[in-house]
Amino acid sequence: MNDLSFFHLTGDGAVIKEFIASDDDFPAAFNLIGVCAFNAGVIVMAFGIEETHPHILLRGHRERCMRFKCLFEGSFLHHAARTRKPPVNLNLDLDLLDIADESHLMNAGTYTIIQPTKDGKQVMPYDYLWGTGSMYFRPPTHIPIWCYDAAGVFHQPERADQVGARRLRAICCSRMPIPDHWLICNGLILPDNYVDVAAFERIYRTANCYRTFLTSSRAQQQTVQQRIAAARGVSFDDLEARRLCGDGCQRMFGFKDVRRLNALQRIQLAQQLWRTHHLSRRQLATIVRLPYEEICKYT
């Protein structure tokens, strides 16, 4: 476990648009987090789903966390294409952000919990259905909030292998498997199956410390927002970005045609453009003609 890293997976709501377009999208996104975590082999520490984008705190190797990102994006886009009337206006391109240090981790953890409920929703994080805020520093007798229906009636969870293949596929919104012993209730894959509550609690050590971070100041929240903005980089006009790329290629290799570069040279050019102009990783991937995942590895 010591060689695993923390990552904050999120997105730009202004770019994604219509992430949650109906009431059915909330359980789809909720369940896909568990399905993709199991199939990517990552640890979920916390998550919260907003109408415009999700926040997910992950722990794992970068390659597996990137696989989680790709699985989640692809699976949710497939769900949207299947359930929405065309044209589907959904640009689900999430950002996998490195957690820099312990302070960043503590702020990012509680930011993930409070973000879905802080902008006008009349609900506290520990009562929010589409996040994991109800799971931490609770007594052993605490019953998961997902075991109650909208009328407040308790329902007994079922094992995944008792649900039936067709219904299970509908719940998972995917043909990807989940373990037979995982529990499902009210159509939701319980986060208790895969969220590492104990590890999340160890980040804050005590309930009082966690409470303090939950009521963090605007300045503390802005530190997370600034790291998100810095990681995304700057999006130049496409023509200007290509001009910067061509000029950089000329200086480094003596010609402007990026297509003549090998893979290593393209990585070197991307790194230089990242350092000098802080171009966004998505734009870098386009102009140096490399996969976005490769750009994320080296910038």
Short mmCIF file of C-alpha atoms in Angstrom, two decimals:
data_model
loop_
_atom_site.label_atom_id
_atom_site.label_comp_id
_atom_site.label_asym_id
_atom_site.label_seq_id
_atom_site.Cartn_x
_atom_site.Cartn_y
_atom_site.Cartn_z
CA MET A 1 0.00 0.00 0.00
CA ASN A 2 2.89 2.38 0.64
CA ASP A 3 3.65 2.80 -3.06
CA LEU A 4 0.08 3.80 -3.89
CA SER A 5 -0.81 7.43 -4.56
CA PHE A 6 -3.89 9.56 -4.03
CA PHE A 7 -5.76 11.18 -6.91
CA HIS A 8 -8.69 13.56 -7.18
CA LEU A 9 -10.89 12.76 -10.19
CA THR A 10 -13.17 15.60 -11.19
CA GLY A 11 -14.29 17.62 -14.17
CA ASP A 12 -15.16 21.08 -15.40
CA GLY A 13 -18.93 21.42 -15.20
CA ALA A 14 -18.90 24.25 -17.73
CA VAL A 15 -17.25 21.92 -20.27
CA ILE A 16 -19.00 18.62 -19.45
CA LYS A 17 -22.58 19.97 -19.58
CA GLU A 18 -25.60 17.83 -18.73
CA PHE A 19 -23.75 15.19 -16.71
CA ILE A 20 -26.92 14.51 -14.73
CA ALA A 21 -29.85 15.11 -17.06
CA SER A 22 -32.51 13.02 -15.30
CA ASP A 23 -33.21 11.28 -12.01
CA ASP A 24 -32.02 8.00 -13.56
CA ASP A 25 -28.52 9.41 -14.11
CA PHE A 26 -27.76 9.72 -10.39
CA PRO A 27 -28.00 5.96 -9.61
CA ALA A 28 -26.18 5.17 -12.88
CA ALA A 29 -23.19 7.34 -11.94
CA PHE A 30 -23.36 6.13 -8.34
CA ASN A 31 -23.30 2.45 -9.29
CA LEU A 32 -20.67 2.85 -12.00
CA ILE A 33 -18.19 4.19 -9.46
CA GLY A 34 -18.27 0.83 -7.67
CA VAL A 35 -18.29 -1.23 -10.87
CA CYS A 36 -15.34 0.66 -12.36
CA ALA A 37 -13.38 0.63 -9.09
CA PHE A 38 -13.59 -3.16 -8.91
CA ASN A 39 -12.67 -3.68 -12.56
CA ALA A 40 -9.84 -1.13 -12.52
CA GLY A 41 -8.40 -2.38 -9.22
CA VAL A 42 -8.42 0.95 -7.40
CA ILE A 43 -9.44 2.03 -3.91
CA VAL A 44 -12.24 4.56 -3.55
CA MET A 45 -11.82 6.78 -0.50
CA ALA A 46 -14.77 9.12 -1.02
CA PHE A 47 -17.02 10.53 -3.72
CA GLY A 48 -19.79 13.01 -4.36
CA ILE A 49 -21.91 13.41 -7.47
CA GLU A 50 -23.03 16.84 -8.61
CA GLU A 51 -25.41 17.64 -11.46
CA THR A 52 -22.51 18.98 -13.53
CA HIS A 53 -19.64 16.62 -12.60
CA PRO A 54 -18.43 14.10 -10.02
CA HIS A 55 -15.71 14.36 -7.36
CA ILE A 56 -13.94 11.08 -6.56
CA LEU A 57 -10.96 10.58 -4.24
CA LEU A 58 -8.98 7.52 -5.36
CA ARG A 59 -5.97 5.60 -4.13
CA GLY A 60 -3.92 3.36 -6.37
CA HIS A 61 -1.27 3.22 -9.06
CA ARG A 62 -1.62 5.99 -11.64
CA GLU A 63 -2.15 3.49 -14.47
CA ARG A 64 -5.06 1.84 -12.64
CA CYS A 65 -6.59 5.17 -11.63
CA MET A 66 -6.35 6.26 -15.26
CA ARG A 67 -8.08 3.02 -16.23
CA PHE A 68 -10.84 3.82 -13.71
CA LYS A 69 -11.25 7.22 -15.35
CA CYS A 70 -11.52 5.70 -18.83
CA LEU A 71 -13.93 2.97 -17.70
CA PHE A 72 -16.16 5.45 -15.90
CA GLU A 73 -16.22 7.91 -18.80
CA GLY A 74 -16.92 5.22 -21.38
CA SER A 75 -19.57 3.45 -19.32
CA PHE A 76 -21.44 6.62 -18.42
CA LEU A 77 -21.34 7.86 -22.02
CA HIS A 78 -22.78 4.51 -23.10
CA HIS A 79 -25.53 4.90 -20.49
CA ALA A 80 -26.28 8.43 -21.73
CA ALA A 81 -26.41 7.33 -25.37
CA ARG A 82 -28.78 4.51 -24.45
CA THR A 83 -31.16 6.52 -22.25
CA ARG A 84 -31.24 10.02 -23.77
CA LYS A 85 -32.77 11.32 -26.95
CA PRO A 86 -30.21 12.32 -29.58
CA PRO A 87 -28.25 14.44 -29.96
CA VAL A 88 -26.51 13.73 -26.65
CA ASN A 89 -24.66 16.85 -25.51
CA LEU A 90 -22.19 15.29 -23.09
CA ASN A 91 -18.45 15.92 -23.17
CA LEU A 92 -17.36 13.72 -20.26
CA ASP A 93 -13.62 14.36 -20.13
CA LEU A 94 -12.53 14.19 -16.50
CA ASP A 95 -9.29 15.35 -14.89
CA LEU A 96 -7.15 12.95 -12.84
CA LEU A 97 -5.27 15.23 -10.45
CA ASP A 98 -2.29 14.20 -8.34
CA ILE A 99 -2.59 14.88 -4.61
CA ALA A 100 0.51 16.87 -3.78
CA ASP A 101 0.87 16.55 0.00
CA GLU A 102 -0.96 15.79 3.26
CA SER A 103 -2.57 19.23 3.47
CA HIS A 104 -3.86 18.91 -0.09
CA LEU A 105 -5.17 15.42 0.72
CA MET A 106 -7.07 16.58 3.80
CA ASN A 107 -8.61 19.52 1.96
CA ALA A 108 -9.43 17.46 -1.13
CA GLY A 109 -11.10 14.78 0.98
CA THR A 110 -13.57 17.11 2.65
CA TYR A 111 -13.95 19.16 -0.55
CA THR A 112 -15.16 15.95 -2.22
CA ILE A 113 -17.70 15.43 0.56
CA ILE A 114 -19.13 18.95 0.85
CA GLN A 115 -19.00 20.12 -2.75
CA PRO A 116 -22.25 18.47 -3.92
CA THR A 117 -24.25 19.97 -1.03
CA LYS A 118 -22.78 23.43 -0.53
CA ASP A 119 -24.32 25.19 -3.53
CA GLY A 120 -27.94 25.62 -2.55
CA LYS A 121 -29.02 22.07 -1.68
CA GLN A 122 -30.96 21.99 1.57
CA VAL A 123 -29.19 18.92 2.93
CA MET A 124 -26.13 18.20 5.05
CA PRO A 125 -23.31 16.10 3.57
CA TYR A 126 -24.04 13.17 5.90
CA ASP A 127 -27.63 13.00 4.55
CA TYR A 128 -26.75 13.41 0.88
CA LEU A 129 -27.76 10.27 -1.01
CA TRP A 130 -25.33 10.60 -3.94
CA GLY A 131 -22.11 10.81 -1.96
CA THR A 132 -20.22 9.05 0.81
CA GLY A 133 -20.51 11.75 3.48
CA SER A 134 -22.70 9.51 5.65
CA MET A 135 -20.03 6.83 6.04
CA TYR A 136 -17.27 8.35 8.17
CA PHE A 137 -16.84 8.40 11.95
CA ARG A 138 -20.16 6.63 12.48
CA PRO A 139 -20.95 4.01 15.18
CA PRO A 140 -20.85 0.31 14.24
CA THR A 141 -24.66 0.16 14.51
CA HIS A 142 -25.15 2.85 11.84
CA ILE A 143 -27.44 1.66 9.02
CA PRO A 144 -26.44 2.91 5.55
CA ILE A 145 -28.78 5.64 4.30
CA TRP A 146 -29.17 3.74 1.00
CA CYS A 147 -31.14 1.02 2.81
CA TYR A 148 -34.10 3.39 3.22
CA ASP A 149 -36.43 4.25 0.36
CA ALA A 150 -37.89 7.70 -0.36
CA ALA A 151 -40.67 7.05 2.16
CA GLY A 152 -38.16 6.18 4.91
CA VAL A 153 -38.96 2.45 4.83
CA PHE A 154 -36.02 0.11 5.53
CA HIS A 155 -35.16 -2.54 2.93
CA GLN A 156 -32.89 -5.53 3.48
CA PRO A 157 -29.84 -5.57 1.15
CA GLU A 158 -29.46 -8.45 -1.33
CA ARG A 159 -26.30 -10.17 -2.50
CA ALA A 160 -25.35 -9.52 -6.11
CA ASP A 161 -25.63 -13.22 -6.94
CA GLN A 162 -29.24 -13.22 -5.74
CA VAL A 163 -30.41 -10.35 -7.92
CA GLY A 164 -30.63 -12.07 -11.31
CA ALA A 165 -28.41 -11.47 -14.32
CA ARG A 166 -30.68 -9.12 -16.26
CA ARG A 167 -31.53 -6.94 -13.26
CA LEU A 168 -27.90 -6.90 -12.14
CA ARG A 169 -26.78 -5.71 -15.58
CA ALA A 170 -29.34 -2.90 -15.41
CA ILE A 171 -28.13 -1.88 -11.95
CA CYS A 172 -24.46 -1.95 -12.99
CA CYS A 173 -25.21 -0.09 -16.25
CA SER A 174 -22.51 -2.32 -17.69
CA ARG A 175 -21.58 -5.87 -18.56
CA MET A 176 -18.55 -5.58 -16.28
CA PRO A 177 -18.76 -7.95 -13.29
CA ILE A 178 -18.91 -7.22 -9.59
CA PRO A 179 -18.25 -9.73 -6.78
CA ASP A 180 -21.12 -12.08 -5.93
CA HIS A 181 -21.02 -11.12 -2.25
CA TRP A 182 -21.44 -7.38 -2.84
CA LEU A 183 -24.65 -6.02 -1.33
CA ILE A 184 -27.30 -4.11 -3.28
CA CYS A 185 -30.27 -2.22 -1.87
CA ASN A 186 -32.97 -0.14 -3.55
CA GLY A 187 -31.19 -0.55 -6.86
CA LEU A 188 -27.92 0.83 -5.53
CA ILE A 189 -24.58 -0.93 -5.11
CA LEU A 190 -23.75 -0.11 -1.50
CA PRO A 191 -20.49 1.87 -1.15
CA ASP A 192 -19.77 -0.21 1.95
CA ASN A 193 -18.67 -2.90 -0.54
CA TYR A 194 -15.70 -0.94 -1.86
CA VAL A 195 -15.13 2.42 -0.09
CA ASP A 196 -12.18 2.25 2.32
CA VAL A 197 -13.79 4.07 5.23
CA ALA A 198 -11.03 3.23 7.72
CA ALA A 199 -8.31 4.58 5.42
CA PHE A 200 -10.27 7.80 4.86
CA GLU A 201 -10.70 8.24 8.61
CA ARG A 202 -6.95 7.77 9.11
CA ILE A 203 -6.32 10.82 6.93
CA TYR A 204 -7.93 12.97 9.65
CA ARG A 205 -7.08 10.76 12.64
CA THR A 206 -9.95 12.01 14.82
CA ALA A 207 -13.59 12.89 14.33
CA ASN A 208 -12.91 16.38 15.66
CA CYS A 209 -10.20 16.99 13.05
CA TYR A 210 -12.56 15.77 10.33
CA ARG A 211 -15.31 18.08 11.61
CA THR A 212 -12.88 21.00 11.50
CA PHE A 213 -11.97 20.32 7.88
CA LEU A 214 -15.64 19.89 6.94
CA THR A 215 -16.20 23.47 8.07
CA SER A 216 -13.11 24.67 6.24
CA SER A 217 -12.77 28.28 5.26
CA ARG A 218 -13.24 29.62 1.75
CA ALA A 219 -9.46 30.02 1.58
CA GLN A 220 -8.95 26.28 2.19
CA GLN A 221 -11.49 25.41 -0.48
CA GLN A 222 -9.76 27.78 -2.87
CA THR A 223 -6.48 25.91 -2.44
CA VAL A 224 -8.19 22.82 -3.92
CA GLN A 225 -9.80 24.90 -6.67
CA GLN A 226 -6.45 26.48 -7.53
CA ARG A 227 -4.80 23.05 -7.83
CA ILE A 228 -7.63 21.93 -10.12
CA ALA A 229 -7.18 25.02 -12.29
CA ALA A 230 -3.39 24.65 -12.35
CA ALA A 231 -3.60 21.00 -13.35
CA ARG A 232 -5.97 21.77 -16.21
CA GLY A 233 -3.61 24.35 -17.64
CA VAL A 234 -4.48 27.17 -20.02
CA SER A 235 -6.51 26.63 -23.18
CA PHE A 236 -5.23 28.88 -25.93
CA ASP A 237 -7.02 29.54 -29.19
CA ASP A 238 -6.36 26.49 -31.38
CA LEU A 239 -4.43 28.46 -34.01
CA GLU A 240 -2.28 30.11 -31.33
CA ALA A 241 -1.61 26.75 -29.65
CA ARG A 242 -0.50 25.23 -32.95
CA ARG A 243 1.74 28.21 -33.62
CA LEU A 244 3.38 27.82 -30.19
CA CYS A 245 3.80 24.12 -30.90
CA GLY A 246 5.38 24.73 -34.30
CA ASP A 247 7.73 27.37 -32.93
CA GLY A 248 8.75 25.06 -30.09
CA CYS A 249 9.33 22.19 -32.48
CA GLN A 250 11.50 24.46 -34.67
CA ARG A 251 13.65 25.55 -31.72
CA MET A 252 14.11 22.02 -30.37
CA PHE A 253 14.42 19.96 -33.55
CA GLY A 254 14.99 22.35 -36.46
CA PHE A 255 11.62 21.95 -38.21
CA LYS A 256 7.95 22.72 -37.47
CA ASP A 257 6.18 19.54 -38.59
CA VAL A 258 5.26 17.61 -35.44
CA ARG A 259 4.40 14.56 -37.54
CA ARG A 260 8.11 14.03 -38.20
CA LEU A 261 8.84 13.52 -34.50
CA ASN A 262 9.11 10.13 -32.84
CA ALA A 263 7.21 9.36 -29.64
CA LEU A 264 10.05 10.42 -27.30
CA GLN A 265 10.52 13.72 -29.14
CA ARG A 266 6.80 14.43 -28.94
CA ILE A 267 6.89 13.85 -25.19
CA GLN A 268 9.87 16.21 -24.88
CA LEU A 269 8.04 18.86 -26.90
CA ALA A 270 4.90 18.46 -24.77
CA GLN A 271 6.95 18.83 -21.59
CA GLN A 272 8.55 22.00 -22.90
CA LEU A 273 5.21 23.52 -23.92
CA TRP A 274 3.80 22.60 -20.50
CA ARG A 275 6.70 24.30 -18.71
CA THR A 276 6.83 27.44 -20.84
CA HIS A 277 3.16 28.07 -21.66
CA HIS A 278 1.26 25.72 -19.32
CA LEU A 279 -0.99 24.60 -22.15
CA SER A 280 -3.82 22.33 -21.03
CA ARG A 281 -3.09 18.63 -21.24
CA ARG A 282 -6.01 18.07 -23.60
CA GLN A 283 -4.66 20.69 -25.98
CA LEU A 284 -1.15 19.28 -25.70
CA ALA A 285 -2.43 15.83 -26.62
CA THR A 286 -4.06 17.25 -29.74
CA ILE A 287 -1.20 19.38 -31.04
CA VAL A 288 1.67 16.94 -30.41
CA ARG A 289 -0.47 13.97 -31.55
CA LEU A 290 -0.18 11.79 -28.46
CA PRO A 291 -2.89 10.09 -26.35
CA TYR A 292 -4.15 12.18 -23.44
CA GLU A 293 -3.17 9.39 -21.01
CA GLU A 294 0.48 9.61 -22.18
CA ILE A 295 0.49 13.39 -21.76
CA CYS A 296 -0.74 12.97 -18.18
CA LYS A 297 2.10 10.58 -17.41
CA TYR A 298 4.87 12.97 -18.44
CA THR A 299 3.60 16.47 -17.58
#
